[in-house]
Coordinates of C-alpha atoms and ligand atoms in Angstrom, one line a residue:
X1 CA 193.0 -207.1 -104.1
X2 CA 192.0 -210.3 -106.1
X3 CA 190.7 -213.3 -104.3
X4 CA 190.5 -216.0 -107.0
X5 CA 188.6 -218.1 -104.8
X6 CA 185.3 -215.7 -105.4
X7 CA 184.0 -216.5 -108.8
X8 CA 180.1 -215.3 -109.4
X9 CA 178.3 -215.8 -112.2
X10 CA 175.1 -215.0 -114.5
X11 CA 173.8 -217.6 -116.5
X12 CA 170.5 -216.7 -118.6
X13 CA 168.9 -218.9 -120.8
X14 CA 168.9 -217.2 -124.2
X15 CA 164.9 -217.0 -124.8
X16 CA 164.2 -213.2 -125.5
X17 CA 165.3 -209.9 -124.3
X18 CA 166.8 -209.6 -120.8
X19 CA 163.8 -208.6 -118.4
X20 CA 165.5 -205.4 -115.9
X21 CA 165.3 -207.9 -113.0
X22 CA 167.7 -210.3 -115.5
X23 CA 170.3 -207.0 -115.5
X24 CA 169.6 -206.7 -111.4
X25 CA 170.6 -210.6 -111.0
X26 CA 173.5 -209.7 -113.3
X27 CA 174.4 -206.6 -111.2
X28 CA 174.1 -207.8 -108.0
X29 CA 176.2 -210.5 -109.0
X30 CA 178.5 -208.0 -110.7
X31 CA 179.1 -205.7 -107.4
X32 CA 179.5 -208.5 -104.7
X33 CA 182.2 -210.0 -107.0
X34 CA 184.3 -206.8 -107.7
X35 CA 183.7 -206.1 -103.9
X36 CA 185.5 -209.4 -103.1
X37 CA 188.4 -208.9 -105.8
X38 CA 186.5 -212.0 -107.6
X39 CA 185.8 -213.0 -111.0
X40 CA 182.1 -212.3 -113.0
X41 CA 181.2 -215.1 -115.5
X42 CA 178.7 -215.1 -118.5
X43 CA 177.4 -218.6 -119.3
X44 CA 174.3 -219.2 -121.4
X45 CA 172.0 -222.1 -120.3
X46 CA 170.8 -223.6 -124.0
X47 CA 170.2 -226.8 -122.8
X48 CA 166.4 -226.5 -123.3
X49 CA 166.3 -226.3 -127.7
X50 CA 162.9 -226.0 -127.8
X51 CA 162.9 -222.3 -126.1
X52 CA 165.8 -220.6 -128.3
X53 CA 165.6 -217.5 -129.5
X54 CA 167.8 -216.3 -132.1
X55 CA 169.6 -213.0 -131.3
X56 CA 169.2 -213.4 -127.5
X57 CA 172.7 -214.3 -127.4
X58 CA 173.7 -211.0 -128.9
X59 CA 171.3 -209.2 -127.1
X60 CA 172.4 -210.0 -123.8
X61 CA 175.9 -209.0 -124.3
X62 CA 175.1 -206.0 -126.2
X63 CA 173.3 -204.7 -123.5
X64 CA 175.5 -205.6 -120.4
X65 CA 178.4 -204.1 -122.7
X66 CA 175.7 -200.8 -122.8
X67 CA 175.3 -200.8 -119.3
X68 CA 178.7 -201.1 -117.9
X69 CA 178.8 -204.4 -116.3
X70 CA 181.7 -206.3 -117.0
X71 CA 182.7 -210.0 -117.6
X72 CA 186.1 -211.7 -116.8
X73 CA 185.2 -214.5 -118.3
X74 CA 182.4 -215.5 -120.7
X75 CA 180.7 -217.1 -124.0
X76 CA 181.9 -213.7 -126.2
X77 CA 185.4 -214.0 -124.3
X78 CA 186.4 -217.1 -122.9
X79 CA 188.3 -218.3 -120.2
X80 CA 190.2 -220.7 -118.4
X81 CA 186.6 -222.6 -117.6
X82 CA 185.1 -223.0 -121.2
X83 CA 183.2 -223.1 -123.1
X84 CA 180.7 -221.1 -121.4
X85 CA 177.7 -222.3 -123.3
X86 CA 175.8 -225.6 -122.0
X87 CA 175.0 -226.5 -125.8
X88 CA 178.9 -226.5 -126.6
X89 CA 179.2 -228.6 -123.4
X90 CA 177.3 -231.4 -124.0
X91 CA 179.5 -233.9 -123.6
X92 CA 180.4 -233.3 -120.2
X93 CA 177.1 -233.9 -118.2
X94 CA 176.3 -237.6 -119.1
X95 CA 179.0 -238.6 -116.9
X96 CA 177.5 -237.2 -113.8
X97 CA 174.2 -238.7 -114.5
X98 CA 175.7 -242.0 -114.8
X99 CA 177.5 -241.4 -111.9
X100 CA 174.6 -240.7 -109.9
X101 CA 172.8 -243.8 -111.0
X102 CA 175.5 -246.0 -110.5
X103 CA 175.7 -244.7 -106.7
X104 CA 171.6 -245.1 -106.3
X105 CA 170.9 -241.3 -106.4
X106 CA 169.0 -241.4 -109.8
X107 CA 167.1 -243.8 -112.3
X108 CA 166.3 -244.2 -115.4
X109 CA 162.4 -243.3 -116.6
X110 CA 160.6 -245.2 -119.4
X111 CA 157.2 -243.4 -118.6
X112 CA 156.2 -242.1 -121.8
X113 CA 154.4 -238.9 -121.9
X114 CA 150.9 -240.3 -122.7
X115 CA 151.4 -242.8 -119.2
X116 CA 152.3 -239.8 -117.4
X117 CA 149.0 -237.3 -118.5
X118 CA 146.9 -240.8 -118.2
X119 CA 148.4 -240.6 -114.3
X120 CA 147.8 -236.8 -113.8
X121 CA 143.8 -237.4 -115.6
X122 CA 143.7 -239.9 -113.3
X123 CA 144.8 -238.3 -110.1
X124 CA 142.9 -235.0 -111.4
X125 CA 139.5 -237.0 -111.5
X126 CA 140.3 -237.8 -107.8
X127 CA 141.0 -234.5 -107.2
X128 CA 144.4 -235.3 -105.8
X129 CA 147.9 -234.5 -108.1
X130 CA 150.0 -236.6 -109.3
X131 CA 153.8 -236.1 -107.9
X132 CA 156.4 -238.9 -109.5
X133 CA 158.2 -239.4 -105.9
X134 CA 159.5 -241.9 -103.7
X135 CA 155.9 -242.3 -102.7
X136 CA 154.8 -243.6 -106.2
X137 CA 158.1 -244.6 -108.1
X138 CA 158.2 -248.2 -107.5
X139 CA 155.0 -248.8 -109.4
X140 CA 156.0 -246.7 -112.3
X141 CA 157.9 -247.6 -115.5
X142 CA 161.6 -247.2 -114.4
X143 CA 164.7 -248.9 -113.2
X144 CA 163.6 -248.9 -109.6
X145 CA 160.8 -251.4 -110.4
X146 CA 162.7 -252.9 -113.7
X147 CA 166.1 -253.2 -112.2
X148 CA 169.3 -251.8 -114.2
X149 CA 169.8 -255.1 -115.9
X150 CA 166.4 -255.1 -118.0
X151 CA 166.6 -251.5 -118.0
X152 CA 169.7 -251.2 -119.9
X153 CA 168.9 -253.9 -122.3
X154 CA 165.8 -251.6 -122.8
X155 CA 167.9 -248.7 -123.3
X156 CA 170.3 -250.8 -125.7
X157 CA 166.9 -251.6 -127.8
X158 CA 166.6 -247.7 -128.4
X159 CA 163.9 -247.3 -126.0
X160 CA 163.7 -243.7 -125.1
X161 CA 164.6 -242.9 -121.5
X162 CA 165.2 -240.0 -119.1
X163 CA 167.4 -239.7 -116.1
X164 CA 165.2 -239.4 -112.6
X165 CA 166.9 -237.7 -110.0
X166 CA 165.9 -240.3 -106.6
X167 CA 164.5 -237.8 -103.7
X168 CA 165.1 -239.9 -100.8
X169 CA 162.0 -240.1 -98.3
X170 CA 161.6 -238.9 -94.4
X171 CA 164.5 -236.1 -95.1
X172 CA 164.8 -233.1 -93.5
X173 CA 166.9 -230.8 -95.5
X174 CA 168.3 -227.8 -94.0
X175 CA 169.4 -224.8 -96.4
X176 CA 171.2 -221.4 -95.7
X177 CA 170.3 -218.7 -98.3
X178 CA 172.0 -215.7 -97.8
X179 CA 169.0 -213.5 -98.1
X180 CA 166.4 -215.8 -96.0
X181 CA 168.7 -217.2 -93.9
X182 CA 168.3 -221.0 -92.9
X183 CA 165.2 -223.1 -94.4
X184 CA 163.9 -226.5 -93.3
X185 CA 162.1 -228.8 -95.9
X186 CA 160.8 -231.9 -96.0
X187 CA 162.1 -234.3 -98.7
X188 CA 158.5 -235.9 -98.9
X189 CA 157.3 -232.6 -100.5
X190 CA 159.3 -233.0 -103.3
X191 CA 159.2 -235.0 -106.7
X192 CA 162.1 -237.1 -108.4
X193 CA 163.0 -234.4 -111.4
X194 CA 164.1 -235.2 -114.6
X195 CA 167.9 -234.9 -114.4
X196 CA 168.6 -235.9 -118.5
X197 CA 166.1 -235.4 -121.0
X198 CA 165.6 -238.4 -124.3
X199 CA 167.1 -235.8 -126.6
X200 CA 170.6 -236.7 -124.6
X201 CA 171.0 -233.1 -122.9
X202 CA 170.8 -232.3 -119.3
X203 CA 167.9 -230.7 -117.9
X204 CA 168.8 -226.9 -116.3
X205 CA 169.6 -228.7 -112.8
X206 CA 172.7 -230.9 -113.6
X207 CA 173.9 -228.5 -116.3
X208 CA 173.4 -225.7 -113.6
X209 CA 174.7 -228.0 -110.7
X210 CA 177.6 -229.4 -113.0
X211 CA 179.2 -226.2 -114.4
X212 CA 178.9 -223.8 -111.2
X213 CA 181.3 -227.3 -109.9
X214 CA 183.4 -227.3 -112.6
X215 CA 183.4 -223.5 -112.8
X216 CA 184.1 -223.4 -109.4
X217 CA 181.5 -220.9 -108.7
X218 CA 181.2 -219.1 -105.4
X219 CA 178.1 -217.6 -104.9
X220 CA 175.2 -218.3 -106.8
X221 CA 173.0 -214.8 -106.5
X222 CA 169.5 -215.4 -108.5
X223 CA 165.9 -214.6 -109.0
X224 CA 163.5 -216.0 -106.0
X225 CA 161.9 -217.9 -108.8
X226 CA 164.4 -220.0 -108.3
X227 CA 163.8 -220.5 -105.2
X228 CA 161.9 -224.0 -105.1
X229 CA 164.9 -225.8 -107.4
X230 CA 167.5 -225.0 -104.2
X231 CA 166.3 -228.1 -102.4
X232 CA 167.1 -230.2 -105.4
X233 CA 170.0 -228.2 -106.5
X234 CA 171.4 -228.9 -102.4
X235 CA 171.0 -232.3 -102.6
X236 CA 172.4 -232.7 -106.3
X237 CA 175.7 -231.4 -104.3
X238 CA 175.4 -233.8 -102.0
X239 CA 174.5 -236.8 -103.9
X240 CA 177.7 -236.1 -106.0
X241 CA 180.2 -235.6 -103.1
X242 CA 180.7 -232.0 -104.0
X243 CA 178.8 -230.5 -100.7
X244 CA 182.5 -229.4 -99.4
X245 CA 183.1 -226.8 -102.1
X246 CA 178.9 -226.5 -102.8
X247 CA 178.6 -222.4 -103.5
X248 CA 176.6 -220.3 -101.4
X249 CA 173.0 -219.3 -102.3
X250 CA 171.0 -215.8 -102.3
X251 CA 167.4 -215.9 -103.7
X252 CA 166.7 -212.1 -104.8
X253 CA 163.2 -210.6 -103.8
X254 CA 161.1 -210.2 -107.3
X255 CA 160.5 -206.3 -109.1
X256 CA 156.8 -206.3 -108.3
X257 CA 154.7 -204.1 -110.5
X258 CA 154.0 -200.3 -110.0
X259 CA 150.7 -200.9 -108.6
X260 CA 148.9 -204.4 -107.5
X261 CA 150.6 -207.6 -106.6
X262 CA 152.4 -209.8 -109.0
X263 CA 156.2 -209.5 -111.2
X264 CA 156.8 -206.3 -113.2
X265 CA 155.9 -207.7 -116.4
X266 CA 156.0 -206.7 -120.2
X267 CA 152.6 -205.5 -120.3
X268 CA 153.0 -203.4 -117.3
X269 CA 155.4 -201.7 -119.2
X270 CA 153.2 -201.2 -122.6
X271 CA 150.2 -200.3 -120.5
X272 CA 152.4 -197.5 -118.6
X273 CA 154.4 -196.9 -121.4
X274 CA 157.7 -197.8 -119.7
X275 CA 160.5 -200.0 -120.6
X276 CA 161.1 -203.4 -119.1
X277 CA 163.8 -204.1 -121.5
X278 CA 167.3 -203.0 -120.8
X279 CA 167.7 -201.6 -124.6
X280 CA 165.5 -202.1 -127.6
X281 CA 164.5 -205.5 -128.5
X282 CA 162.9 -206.7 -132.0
X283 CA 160.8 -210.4 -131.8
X284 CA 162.7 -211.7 -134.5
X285 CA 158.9 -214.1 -135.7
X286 CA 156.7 -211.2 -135.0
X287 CA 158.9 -208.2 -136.1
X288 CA 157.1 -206.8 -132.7
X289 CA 159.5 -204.2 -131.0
X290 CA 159.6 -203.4 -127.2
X291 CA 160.8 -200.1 -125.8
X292 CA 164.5 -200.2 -124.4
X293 CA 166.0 -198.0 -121.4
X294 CA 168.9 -197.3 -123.7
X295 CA 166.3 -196.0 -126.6
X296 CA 164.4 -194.0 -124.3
X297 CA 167.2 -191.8 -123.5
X298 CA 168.3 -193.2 -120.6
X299 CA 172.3 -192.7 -119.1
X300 CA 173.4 -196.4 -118.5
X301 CA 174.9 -194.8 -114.6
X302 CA 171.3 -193.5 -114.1
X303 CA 169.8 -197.1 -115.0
X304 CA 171.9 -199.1 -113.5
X305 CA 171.9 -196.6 -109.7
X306 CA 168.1 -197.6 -110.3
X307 CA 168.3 -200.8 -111.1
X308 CA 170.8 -201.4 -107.6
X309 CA 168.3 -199.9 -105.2
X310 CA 165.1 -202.2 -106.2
X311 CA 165.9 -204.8 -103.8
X312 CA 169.0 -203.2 -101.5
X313 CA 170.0 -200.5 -99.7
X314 CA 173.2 -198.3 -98.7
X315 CA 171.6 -197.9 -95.1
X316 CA 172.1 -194.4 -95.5
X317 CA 170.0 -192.2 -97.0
X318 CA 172.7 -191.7 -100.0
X319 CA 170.6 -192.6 -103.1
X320 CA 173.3 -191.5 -105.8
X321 CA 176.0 -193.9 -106.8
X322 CA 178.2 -194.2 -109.4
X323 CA 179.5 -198.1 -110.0
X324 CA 182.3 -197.6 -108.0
X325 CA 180.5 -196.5 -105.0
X326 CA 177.9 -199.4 -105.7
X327 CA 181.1 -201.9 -105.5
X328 CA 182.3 -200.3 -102.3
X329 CA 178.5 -199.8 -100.2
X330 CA 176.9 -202.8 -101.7
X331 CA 176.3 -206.3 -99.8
X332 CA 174.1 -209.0 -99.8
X333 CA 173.2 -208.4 -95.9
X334 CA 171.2 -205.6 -97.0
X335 CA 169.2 -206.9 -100.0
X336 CA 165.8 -207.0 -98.7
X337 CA 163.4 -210.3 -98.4
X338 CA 160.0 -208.6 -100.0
X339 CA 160.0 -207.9 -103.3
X340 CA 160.5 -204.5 -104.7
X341 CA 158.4 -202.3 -106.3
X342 CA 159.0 -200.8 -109.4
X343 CA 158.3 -196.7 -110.0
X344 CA 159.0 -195.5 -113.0
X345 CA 158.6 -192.4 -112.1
X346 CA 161.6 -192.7 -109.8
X347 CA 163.4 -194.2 -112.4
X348 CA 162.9 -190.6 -114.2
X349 CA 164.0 -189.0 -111.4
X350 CA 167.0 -190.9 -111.2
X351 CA 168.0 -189.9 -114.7
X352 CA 167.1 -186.7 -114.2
X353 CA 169.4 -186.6 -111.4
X354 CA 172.3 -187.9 -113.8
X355 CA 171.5 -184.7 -116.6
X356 CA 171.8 -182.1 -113.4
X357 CA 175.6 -184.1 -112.5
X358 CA 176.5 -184.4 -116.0
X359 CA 179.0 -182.2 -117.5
X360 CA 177.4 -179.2 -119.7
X361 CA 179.9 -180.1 -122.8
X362 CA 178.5 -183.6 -122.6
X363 CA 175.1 -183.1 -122.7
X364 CA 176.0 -180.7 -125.4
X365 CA 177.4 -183.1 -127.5
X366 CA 174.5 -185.1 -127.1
X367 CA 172.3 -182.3 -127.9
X368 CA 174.1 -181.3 -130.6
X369 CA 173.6 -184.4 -132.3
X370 CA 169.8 -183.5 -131.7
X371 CA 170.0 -180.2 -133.4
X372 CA 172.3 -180.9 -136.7
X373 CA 169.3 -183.5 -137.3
X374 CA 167.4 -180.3 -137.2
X375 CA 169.1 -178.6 -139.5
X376 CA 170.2 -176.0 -136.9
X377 CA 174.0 -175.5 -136.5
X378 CA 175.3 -173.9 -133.5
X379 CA 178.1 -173.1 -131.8
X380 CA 179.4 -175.6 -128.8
X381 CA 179.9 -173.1 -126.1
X382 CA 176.5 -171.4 -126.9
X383 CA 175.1 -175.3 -127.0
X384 CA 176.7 -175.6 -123.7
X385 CA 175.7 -172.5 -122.2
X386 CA 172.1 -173.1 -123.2
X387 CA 171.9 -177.1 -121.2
X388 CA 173.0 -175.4 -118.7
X389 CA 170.2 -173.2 -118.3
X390 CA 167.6 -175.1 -118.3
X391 CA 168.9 -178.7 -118.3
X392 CA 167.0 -178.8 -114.5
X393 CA 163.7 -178.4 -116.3
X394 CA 164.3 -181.8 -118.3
X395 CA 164.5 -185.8 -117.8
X396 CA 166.6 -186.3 -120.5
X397 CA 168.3 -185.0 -123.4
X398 CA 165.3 -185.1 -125.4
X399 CA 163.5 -183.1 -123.6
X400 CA 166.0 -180.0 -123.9
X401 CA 164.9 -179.2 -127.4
X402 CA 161.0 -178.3 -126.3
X403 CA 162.6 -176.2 -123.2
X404 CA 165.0 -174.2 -125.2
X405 CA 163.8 -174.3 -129.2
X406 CA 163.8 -170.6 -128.6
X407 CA 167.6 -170.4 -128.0
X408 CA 167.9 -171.3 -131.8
X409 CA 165.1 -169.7 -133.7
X410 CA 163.0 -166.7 -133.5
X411 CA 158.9 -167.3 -132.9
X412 CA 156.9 -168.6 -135.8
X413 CA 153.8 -167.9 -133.5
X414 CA 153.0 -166.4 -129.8
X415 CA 151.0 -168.3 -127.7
X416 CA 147.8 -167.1 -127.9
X417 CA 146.9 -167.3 -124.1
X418 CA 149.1 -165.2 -123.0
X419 CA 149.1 -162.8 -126.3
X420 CA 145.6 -162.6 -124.5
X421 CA 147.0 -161.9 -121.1
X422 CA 150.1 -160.0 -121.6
X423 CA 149.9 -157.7 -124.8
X424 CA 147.8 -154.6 -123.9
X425 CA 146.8 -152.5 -126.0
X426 CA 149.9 -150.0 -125.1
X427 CA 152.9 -152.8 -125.5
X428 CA 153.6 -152.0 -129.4
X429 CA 154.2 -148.6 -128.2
X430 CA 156.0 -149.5 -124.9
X431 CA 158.3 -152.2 -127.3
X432 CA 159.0 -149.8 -129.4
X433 CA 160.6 -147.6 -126.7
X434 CA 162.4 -150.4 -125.3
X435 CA 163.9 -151.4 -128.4
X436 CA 165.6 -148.0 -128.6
X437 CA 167.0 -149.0 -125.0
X438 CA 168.3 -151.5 -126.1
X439 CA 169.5 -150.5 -129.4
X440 CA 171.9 -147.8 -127.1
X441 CA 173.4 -150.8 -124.7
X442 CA 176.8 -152.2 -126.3
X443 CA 177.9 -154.3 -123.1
X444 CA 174.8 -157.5 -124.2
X445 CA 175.6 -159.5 -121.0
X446 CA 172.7 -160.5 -119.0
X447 CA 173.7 -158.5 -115.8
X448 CA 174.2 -155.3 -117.6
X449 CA 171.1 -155.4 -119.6
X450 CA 168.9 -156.4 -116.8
X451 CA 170.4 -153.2 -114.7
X452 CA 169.7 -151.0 -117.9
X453 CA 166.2 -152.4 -118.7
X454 CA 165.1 -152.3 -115.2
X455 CA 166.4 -148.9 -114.6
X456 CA 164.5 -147.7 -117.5
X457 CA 161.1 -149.2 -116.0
X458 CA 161.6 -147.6 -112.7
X459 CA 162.2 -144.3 -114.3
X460 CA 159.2 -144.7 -116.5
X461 CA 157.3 -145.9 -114.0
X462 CA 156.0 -148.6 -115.6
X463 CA 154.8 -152.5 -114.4
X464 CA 157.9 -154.9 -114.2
X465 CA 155.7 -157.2 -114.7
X466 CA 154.1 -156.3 -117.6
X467 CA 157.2 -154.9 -119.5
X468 CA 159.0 -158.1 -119.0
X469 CA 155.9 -160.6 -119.7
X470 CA 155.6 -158.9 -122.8
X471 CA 159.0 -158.7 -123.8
X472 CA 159.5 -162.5 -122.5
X473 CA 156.4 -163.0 -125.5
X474 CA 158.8 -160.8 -128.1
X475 CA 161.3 -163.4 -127.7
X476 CA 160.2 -166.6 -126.6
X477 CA 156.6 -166.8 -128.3
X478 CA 155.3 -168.0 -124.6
X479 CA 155.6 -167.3 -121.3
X480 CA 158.2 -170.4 -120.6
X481 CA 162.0 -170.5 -120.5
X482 CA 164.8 -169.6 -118.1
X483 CA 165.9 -166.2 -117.1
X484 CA 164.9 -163.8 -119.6
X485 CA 168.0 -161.6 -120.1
X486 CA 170.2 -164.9 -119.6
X487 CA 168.2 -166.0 -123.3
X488 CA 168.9 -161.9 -124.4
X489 CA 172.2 -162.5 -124.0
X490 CA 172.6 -165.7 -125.8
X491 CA 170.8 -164.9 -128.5
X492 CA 172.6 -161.4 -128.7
X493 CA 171.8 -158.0 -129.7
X494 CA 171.2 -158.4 -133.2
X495 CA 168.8 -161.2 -132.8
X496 CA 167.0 -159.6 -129.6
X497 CA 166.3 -156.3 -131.7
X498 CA 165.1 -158.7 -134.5
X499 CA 162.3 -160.6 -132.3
X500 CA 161.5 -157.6 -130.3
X501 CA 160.8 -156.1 -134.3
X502 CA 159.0 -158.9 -135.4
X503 CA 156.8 -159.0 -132.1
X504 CA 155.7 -155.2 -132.7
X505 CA 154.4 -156.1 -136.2
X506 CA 153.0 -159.5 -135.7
X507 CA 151.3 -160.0 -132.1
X508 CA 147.7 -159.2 -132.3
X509 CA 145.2 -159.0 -130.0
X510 CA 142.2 -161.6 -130.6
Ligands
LIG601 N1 169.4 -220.3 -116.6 C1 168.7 -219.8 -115.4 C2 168.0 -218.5 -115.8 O1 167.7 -218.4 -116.9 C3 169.8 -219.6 -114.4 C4 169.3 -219.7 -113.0 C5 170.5 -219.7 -112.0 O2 171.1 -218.6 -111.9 O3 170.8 -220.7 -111.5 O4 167.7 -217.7 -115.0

């Protein structure tokens, strides 16, 4: 079912890495517009030069491509609505500034930057702040005290000027968000923002304003930092006549930190030695590098299930969802107001969680790759077999190598704890005599050998647990690792007889 009339969109400025709450935005986005048979947009907002970072472009659609979320229209695709970068689009916004002069909703500003900290000194020594508002405007360097005549003859001169967006006084502004529900404010509390900038681009709030028009956006779903431009945003859609078709808002809690109060930050994430970073990101000045999800062995599924539960949730107790069950349970009625902490524990958990659902063949694959870096060549279905023996032991895939090294080579050493514990004086002896056991069994399969080999400890009368401790050493070289006679069968006869050999020669008591 398509509705072309829902069209959402994520619109990062290109100034670094995406933080994870950048890829939440993008996702939540992403799910309410596949839920209502809409369109998902990816516009970059470059209209602020001085804060460009080269490669963020690249890295931002490298990464959503990573994790799964997926455009319909966009800067690396375009579209019926392009260009989809504010830099290419220049041209269009100085009409709507004009626009909103010549119908009294803006001004121009001469105030150069020195009058303006002069003011704020000034105001500061009186320990008050300075706000450029309708309170303070007509006694300021503009057109509102000039008059457009002079002011464009000054503007004619070369004189630099911005664009002032006119707050009108004694308002009361009424807003719906979609998370917070309706908010009053007071027009008085707010300041006349700069609408165009000298350097002849739009600020963020007509560029923003202008192309979610022209785009025909829907629903605008962003960060709560955002929060304190929707008044301005509101009445930019008024003062231009477009309140009719004006999208609807949803201000999304923040990701608050693992512990204390503030945003999940970047150096939460060194300190803790977590990513914040969807996938690996290198400062392009500094050459510094910060961790990514993707590099850390993370499934994109498992990341972005995470990633959808910081903030919302199913009303069930259901924690597992694949994208298409996200599309299906997710709305914005249940995104909560507070923030959301962040555990990254729970986001290990949650890819752990993928590794026990994943197919045994695919982890293999993934292992494999692990292992021919190793050196060690090995058969897929033996690969496979082992991940799936002890694939519940591990977070991710590069954890299966320390909990099943043992699978592909024979002990260079034997832990010397439990040679300490385990290796009585008698076992060389007792190994010995097993071996023969096992020499005289030709059906290797775990079930068979375990009947034999516990059969022959019962007869003997001898410990279970100190036969099979001691044989677990023989082959392992510890006391870890799954099921013993699941790794005898593995391994096989051949290589059983061979460690149990090598194990009577070299274990020594201390
Ligand atoms: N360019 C803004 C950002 O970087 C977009 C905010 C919005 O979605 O309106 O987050």
């Amino acid at each position: 079912m398509t509705n072309e009339n829902i069209r959402l969109r994520f619109a990062p400025s290109p100034t670094g890495p995406l933080h994870i709450g950048g890829v939440r935005t993008a996702l939540y986005n992403y799910l309410l517009a596949k839920k209502l048979g809409g369109k998902m947009i990816l516009r970059i907002e470059d209209t602020d030069q001085t804060r460009f970072v080269a490669g963020a472009e690249a890295y931002i659609i490298d990464a959503f491509k990573w994790c799964g979320i997926e455009f319909d229209e966009g800067v690396h695709m375009g579209g019926e609505y392009g260009p989809y970068k504010q830099s290419e689009r220049k041209a269009i916004y100085k009409q709507y500034a004009d626009e909103l002069i010549a119908s009294g909703n803006a001004y121009y500003a001469f105030d150069s930057s020195e009058e303006l900290t002069g003011l704020r000194n000034q105001y500061e020594a009186d320990k008050k702040v300075f706000t450029y508002n309708a309170f303070v405007r007509d006694g300021l360097n503009n057109s509102e005290k000039l008059g457009i005549e002079k002011s464009e003859k000054l503007i004619a001169e070369g004189n630099p000027f911005v664009i002032r967006f006119k707050m009108p006084k004694d308002e009361e502004l009424i807003m719906h968000d979609l998370v917070r529900g309706e908010m009053k404010i007071d027009t008085n509390t707010l300041d006349d923002k700069i609408i165009f900038k000298s350097d002849g681009m739009p600020t963020y709030h007509l560029a923003n304003i202008v192309d979610d028009h022209l785009m025909k956006i829907s629903h605008v779903i962003r960060g709560e930092e955002w929060l304190p431009s929707m008044p301005l945003h509101v009445m930019l859609y008024k003062a231009l006549k477009w309140d009719d078709s004006m999208p609807q808002f949803a201000h999304l809690p923040l990701l608050l930190k693992p512990k204390g109060n503030g945003k999940l930050s970047k150096r939460d994430g060194d300190k803790m030695g977590f990513p914040v970073f969807p996938t690996e990101w290198t400062n392009p000045e500094t050459g510094d590098q910060s961790m990514g999800y993707r590099e850390e062995g993370y499934f994109a599924d498992a990341f972005i299930n995470m990633l959808a539960l910081l903030g919302w949730n199913p009303g069930t107790e259901q924690e597992i969802f694949s994208m298409d069950e996200l599309i299906q349970a997710f709305s914005i009625e249940r995104v909560n107001k507070s923030g959301a902490r962040f555990d990254p524990e729970k986001a290990k958990w949650f890819n752990h969680q993928y590794m026990l659902k994943s197919d045994d063949a695919v982890l293999a694959d993934l292992f494999a790759k692990e292992l021919t870096d190793k050196g060690i060549s090995a058969d897929k279905d033996m690969v496979s077999k082992v991940v799936s023996l002890v694939k519940e032991r591990a977070e991710f895939v590069k954890d299966l190598w320390e909990q099943s090294y043992f699978f592909f080579e024979a002990p260079k050493e034997y832990d010397a704890k439990v040679v300490k514990k385990r290796w009585k004086e008698a076992m060389p002896t007792l190994m010995a005599d097993l071996k023969v056991v096992l020499e005289n069994i030709d059906d290797f399969s775990s079930s068979n050998v375990e009947t034999i080999v516990k059969q022959w400890i019962s007869d003997k009368e001898l410990s279970m647990g100190q036969i099979m401790n001691a044989f677990r050493l023989c082959i392992v070289g510890a006391g870890k690792g799954p099921h013993l006679f699941d790794i005898t069968e593995l391994i096989g006869k051949t290589e059983t007889l061979n460690r149990l050999q090598a194990g009577i020669e070299n274990i020594k008591r201390a």
